[in-house]
Amino acid sequence: VTPTCKASPAHSRHDRRSNADSHFSDDQLVSMSVRELNRLLRGLSKDEVMRLKQKRRTLKNRGYAQSCRHKRVQQKHILEHEKTSLVSQVEQLKHELNRLARERDAYKLKCEKLSGANCYHETGSTSDNPSSPEYLINDISIIFMKLILLDRCVPHLLFLFKIIYIIMQIVVFFFHLPCFSFTMDQ
């Protein structure tokens, strides 16, 4: 009689586990549906089924965590890029604001000079005489410049002032010609 060697329960369980593990790769466990997995697990022991399902759940959770980390890193890069872009835009807007403030100050200074120019006329010049065309054109040109600088008039009003200004320049030109020697008092 030859002695027969019976496998221990732990050894046979290890054989079955490695046998079940060899049937399913990690990728197969993760990719198959629950229904398909249950169908393939028929005939295995309850412990083996629970171990494979737990392994599948662990692998799935690992994949979800990796996907979540990847999305978080991507989102971080996107937000960093947006932040850099916004910081750049803020700097550009600051420069533009400073430029516009300087431009505004220059226009204010011009406007103040024009307002002051209305009060200071050369003595004895024809522009001091309210009936002279130079006086009128000087006032119109000051009003015209103020409207342009302040940008408070509607386009058709600005156009009208341009026409009046041109007509007044023509009138002044003709008054200075030697063939026209009349005055506005006539």
mmCIF file of C-alpha atoms in Angstrom:
data_model
loop_
_atom_site.group_PDB
_atom_site.id
_atom_site.type_symbol
_atom_site.label_atom_id
_atom_site.label_comp_id
_atom_site.label_asym_id
_atom_site.label_seq_id
_atom_site.Cartn_x
_atom_site.Cartn_y
_atom_site.Cartn_z
ATOM 1 C CA VAL A 1 0.000 0.000 0.000
ATOM 2 C CA THR A 2 1.419 3.248 -1.021
ATOM 3 C CA PRO A 3 0.789 6.169 1.184
ATOM 4 C CA THR A 4 -1.369 8.770 -0.446
ATOM 5 C CA CYS A 5 -0.613 12.340 0.162
ATOM 6 C CA LYS A 6 -3.668 14.434 0.643
ATOM 7 C CA ALA A 7 -3.418 18.139 -0.001
ATOM 8 C CA SER A 8 -4.095 20.318 2.964
ATOM 9 C CA PRO A 9 -7.184 22.551 2.792
ATOM 10 C CA ALA A 10 -4.998 25.663 2.745
ATOM 11 C CA HIS A 11 -2.947 24.292 -0.130
ATOM 12 C CA SER A 12 -6.011 23.362 -2.198
ATOM 13 C CA ARG A 13 -7.540 26.766 -1.528
ATOM 14 C CA HIS A 14 -4.316 28.407 -2.769
ATOM 15 C CA ASP A 15 -4.448 26.282 -5.914
ATOM 16 C CA ARG A 16 -8.047 27.294 -6.568
ATOM 17 C CA ARG A 17 -7.233 30.958 -5.893
ATOM 18 C CA SER A 18 -4.323 30.948 -8.321
ATOM 19 C CA ASN A 19 -6.529 29.027 -10.751
ATOM 20 C CA ALA A 20 -9.293 31.672 -10.487
ATOM 21 C CA ASP A 21 -6.739 34.498 -10.649
ATOM 22 C CA SER A 22 -5.185 32.951 -13.725
ATOM 23 C CA HIS A 23 -8.576 32.947 -15.431
ATOM 24 C CA PHE A 24 -9.080 36.696 -15.020
ATOM 25 C CA SER A 25 -6.513 39.410 -15.554
ATOM 26 C CA ASP A 26 -6.903 42.727 -13.731
ATOM 27 C CA ASP A 27 -8.027 44.391 -16.957
ATOM 28 C CA GLN A 28 -10.654 41.711 -17.541
ATOM 29 C CA LEU A 29 -11.983 42.027 -14.007
ATOM 30 C CA VAL A 30 -12.330 45.800 -14.340
ATOM 31 C CA SER A 31 -13.780 45.863 -17.840
ATOM 32 C CA MET A 32 -16.441 43.159 -17.595
ATOM 33 C CA SER A 33 -19.954 43.903 -16.425
ATOM 34 C CA VAL A 34 -21.288 42.616 -13.108
ATOM 35 C CA ARG A 35 -23.685 40.285 -14.921
ATOM 36 C CA GLU A 36 -20.859 38.814 -17.000
ATOM 37 C CA LEU A 37 -18.642 38.442 -13.920
ATOM 38 C CA ASN A 38 -21.418 36.668 -11.990
ATOM 39 C CA ARG A 39 -21.940 34.293 -14.896
ATOM 40 C CA LEU A 40 -18.228 33.450 -15.021
ATOM 41 C CA LEU A 41 -17.971 33.036 -11.248
ATOM 42 C CA ARG A 42 -20.610 30.286 -11.100
ATOM 43 C CA GLY A 43 -19.160 27.137 -9.712
ATOM 44 C CA LEU A 44 -16.530 28.834 -7.573
ATOM 45 C CA SER A 45 -16.721 28.831 -3.806
ATOM 46 C CA LYS A 46 -18.432 31.649 -1.992
ATOM 47 C CA ASP A 47 -15.121 32.829 -0.508
ATOM 48 C CA GLU A 48 -13.490 32.822 -3.947
ATOM 49 C CA VAL A 49 -16.398 34.794 -5.440
ATOM 50 C CA MET A 50 -16.204 37.373 -2.631
ATOM 51 C CA ARG A 51 -12.418 37.646 -2.993
ATOM 52 C CA LEU A 52 -12.631 38.212 -6.763
ATOM 53 C CA LYS A 53 -15.450 40.737 -6.375
ATOM 54 C CA GLN A 54 -13.458 42.573 -3.688
ATOM 55 C CA LYS A 55 -10.406 42.532 -5.952
ATOM 56 C CA ARG A 56 -12.543 43.918 -8.773
ATOM 57 C CA ARG A 57 -13.919 46.669 -6.506
ATOM 58 C CA THR A 58 -10.384 47.564 -5.330
ATOM 59 C CA LEU A 59 -9.146 47.754 -8.928
ATOM 60 C CA LYS A 60 -12.141 49.870 -9.943
ATOM 61 C CA ASN A 61 -11.588 52.236 -6.986
ATOM 62 C CA ARG A 62 -7.910 52.510 -7.884
ATOM 63 C CA GLY A 63 -8.904 53.478 -11.437
ATOM 64 C CA TYR A 64 -11.426 56.047 -10.186
ATOM 65 C CA ALA A 65 -8.826 57.568 -7.858
ATOM 66 C CA GLN A 66 -6.264 57.753 -10.666
ATOM 67 C CA SER A 67 -8.824 59.348 -12.982
ATOM 68 C CA CYS A 68 -9.764 61.844 -10.270
ATOM 69 C CA ARG A 69 -6.096 62.736 -9.677
ATOM 70 C CA HIS A 70 -5.570 63.198 -13.418
ATOM 71 C CA LYS A 71 -8.636 65.457 -13.703
ATOM 72 C CA ARG A 72 -7.516 67.454 -10.670
ATOM 73 C CA VAL A 73 -4.039 67.982 -12.179
ATOM 74 C CA GLN A 74 -5.592 69.001 -15.501
ATOM 75 C CA GLN A 75 -7.960 71.411 -13.748
ATOM 76 C CA LYS A 76 -5.033 72.866 -11.791
ATOM 77 C CA HIS A 77 -3.110 73.500 -15.034
ATOM 78 C CA ILE A 78 -6.171 75.086 -16.649
ATOM 79 C CA LEU A 79 -6.730 77.356 -13.635
ATOM 80 C CA GLU A 80 -3.040 78.329 -13.524
ATOM 81 C CA HIS A 81 -3.190 79.213 -17.222
ATOM 82 C CA GLU A 82 -6.372 81.267 -16.690
ATOM 83 C CA LYS A 83 -4.765 83.013 -13.708
ATOM 84 C CA THR A 84 -1.677 83.900 -15.771
ATOM 85 C CA SER A 85 -3.892 85.188 -18.560
ATOM 86 C CA LEU A 86 -5.995 87.278 -16.160
ATOM 87 C CA VAL A 87 -2.906 88.722 -14.451
ATOM 88 C CA SER A 88 -1.595 89.696 -17.885
ATOM 89 C CA GLN A 89 -4.936 91.297 -18.784
ATOM 90 C CA VAL A 90 -4.975 93.224 -15.493
ATOM 91 C CA GLU A 91 -1.472 94.556 -16.213
ATOM 92 C CA GLN A 92 -2.506 95.596 -19.732
ATOM 93 C CA LEU A 93 -5.606 97.311 -18.369
ATOM 94 C CA LYS A 94 -3.532 99.126 -15.738
ATOM 95 C CA HIS A 95 -1.210 100.424 -18.457
ATOM 96 C CA GLU A 96 -4.203 101.440 -20.577
ATOM 97 C CA LEU A 97 -5.805 103.155 -17.579
ATOM 98 C CA ASN A 98 -2.599 105.090 -16.878
ATOM 99 C CA ARG A 99 -2.326 106.079 -20.546
ATOM 100 C CA LEU A 100 -5.945 107.244 -20.614
ATOM 101 C CA ALA A 101 -5.486 109.184 -17.367
ATOM 102 C CA ARG A 102 -2.475 110.978 -18.867
ATOM 103 C CA GLU A 103 -4.457 111.658 -22.039
ATOM 104 C CA ARG A 104 -7.389 112.963 -19.980
ATOM 105 C CA ASP A 105 -5.080 115.240 -18.012
ATOM 106 C CA ALA A 106 -3.572 116.562 -21.247
ATOM 107 C CA TYR A 107 -7.060 117.306 -22.608
ATOM 108 C CA LYS A 108 -8.034 119.029 -19.360
ATOM 109 C CA LEU A 109 -4.923 121.182 -19.628
ATOM 110 C CA LYS A 110 -5.732 122.040 -23.252
ATOM 111 C CA CYS A 111 -9.299 122.872 -22.288
ATOM 112 C CA GLU A 112 -8.106 125.112 -19.455
ATOM 113 C CA LYS A 113 -5.702 126.835 -21.829
ATOM 114 C CA LEU A 114 -8.489 127.336 -24.350
ATOM 115 C CA SER A 115 -10.767 128.727 -21.664
ATOM 116 C CA GLY A 116 -7.981 131.058 -20.586
ATOM 117 C CA ALA A 117 -7.270 132.034 -24.219
ATOM 118 C CA ASN A 118 -10.794 133.394 -24.433
ATOM 119 C CA CYS A 119 -9.919 135.966 -21.739
ATOM 120 C CA TYR A 120 -6.492 137.041 -22.996
ATOM 121 C CA HIS A 121 -6.531 138.858 -26.339
ATOM 122 C CA GLU A 122 -3.776 141.042 -27.715
ATOM 123 C CA THR A 123 -4.531 144.715 -27.186
ATOM 124 C CA GLY A 124 -5.350 146.631 -30.289
ATOM 125 C CA SER A 125 -5.907 143.546 -32.437
ATOM 126 C CA THR A 126 -9.057 143.192 -34.479
ATOM 127 C CA SER A 127 -10.025 140.119 -32.438
ATOM 128 C CA ASP A 128 -10.781 142.451 -29.466
ATOM 129 C CA ASN A 129 -13.555 144.104 -31.443
ATOM 130 C CA PRO A 130 -16.801 142.089 -31.053
ATOM 131 C CA SER A 131 -17.922 143.198 -34.520
ATOM 132 C CA SER A 132 -14.773 141.867 -36.227
ATOM 133 C CA PRO A 133 -14.866 138.494 -37.980
ATOM 134 C CA GLU A 134 -11.662 137.467 -36.163
ATOM 135 C CA TYR A 135 -13.428 137.918 -32.820
ATOM 136 C CA LEU A 136 -16.329 135.754 -33.973
ATOM 137 C CA ILE A 137 -14.127 133.065 -35.490
ATOM 138 C CA ASN A 138 -11.986 133.018 -32.348
ATOM 139 C CA ASP A 139 -15.085 132.360 -30.205
ATOM 140 C CA ILE A 140 -16.381 129.732 -32.617
ATOM 141 C CA SER A 141 -13.008 127.997 -32.775
ATOM 142 C CA ILE A 142 -12.825 127.920 -28.960
ATOM 143 C CA ILE A 143 -16.331 126.461 -28.730
ATOM 144 C CA PHE A 144 -15.483 124.004 -31.494
ATOM 145 C CA MET A 145 -12.293 122.861 -29.733
ATOM 146 C CA LYS A 146 -14.094 122.514 -26.410
ATOM 147 C CA LEU A 147 -16.747 120.352 -28.032
ATOM 148 C CA ILE A 148 -14.117 118.140 -29.589
ATOM 149 C CA LEU A 149 -12.098 117.872 -26.390
ATOM 150 C CA LEU A 150 -15.047 117.272 -24.135
ATOM 151 C CA ASP A 151 -16.696 114.968 -26.668
ATOM 152 C CA ARG A 152 -20.137 116.049 -25.447
ATOM 153 C CA CYS A 153 -21.854 116.871 -28.690
ATOM 154 C CA VAL A 154 -23.735 114.614 -31.016
ATOM 155 C CA PRO A 155 -22.121 113.929 -34.409
ATOM 156 C CA HIS A 156 -24.509 116.091 -36.490
ATOM 157 C CA LEU A 157 -23.956 119.073 -34.158
ATOM 158 C CA LEU A 158 -20.201 118.631 -34.449
ATOM 159 C CA PHE A 159 -20.563 118.509 -38.239
ATOM 160 C CA LEU A 160 -22.608 121.734 -38.159
ATOM 161 C CA PHE A 161 -19.913 123.485 -36.122
ATOM 162 C CA LYS A 162 -17.280 122.318 -38.591
ATOM 163 C CA ILE A 163 -19.240 123.865 -41.453
ATOM 164 C CA ILE A 164 -19.734 127.143 -39.549
ATOM 165 C CA TYR A 165 -16.044 127.210 -38.701
ATOM 166 C CA ILE A 166 -15.041 126.718 -42.351
ATOM 167 C CA ILE A 167 -17.490 129.412 -43.500
ATOM 168 C CA MET A 168 -16.107 131.816 -40.917
ATOM 169 C CA GLN A 169 -12.562 131.131 -42.085
ATOM 170 C CA ILE A 170 -13.649 131.910 -45.639
ATOM 171 C CA VAL A 171 -15.324 135.134 -44.486
ATOM 172 C CA VAL A 172 -12.193 136.211 -42.606
ATOM 173 C CA PHE A 173 -10.101 135.419 -45.650
ATOM 174 C CA PHE A 174 -12.282 137.626 -47.886
ATOM 175 C CA PHE A 175 -12.241 140.479 -45.347
ATOM 176 C CA HIS A 176 -8.473 140.559 -45.532
ATOM 177 C CA LEU A 177 -8.373 140.772 -49.327
ATOM 178 C CA PRO A 178 -7.633 144.306 -50.621
ATOM 179 C CA CYS A 179 -10.589 144.317 -53.042
ATOM 180 C CA PHE A 180 -13.027 144.071 -50.093
ATOM 181 C CA SER A 181 -12.729 147.197 -48.026
ATOM 182 C CA PHE A 182 -16.090 147.283 -46.324
ATOM 183 C CA THR A 183 -16.747 146.863 -42.634
ATOM 184 C CA MET A 184 -19.501 145.126 -40.740
ATOM 185 C CA ASP A 185 -20.932 148.488 -39.560
ATOM 186 C CA GLN A 186 -22.257 149.312 -43.041
#
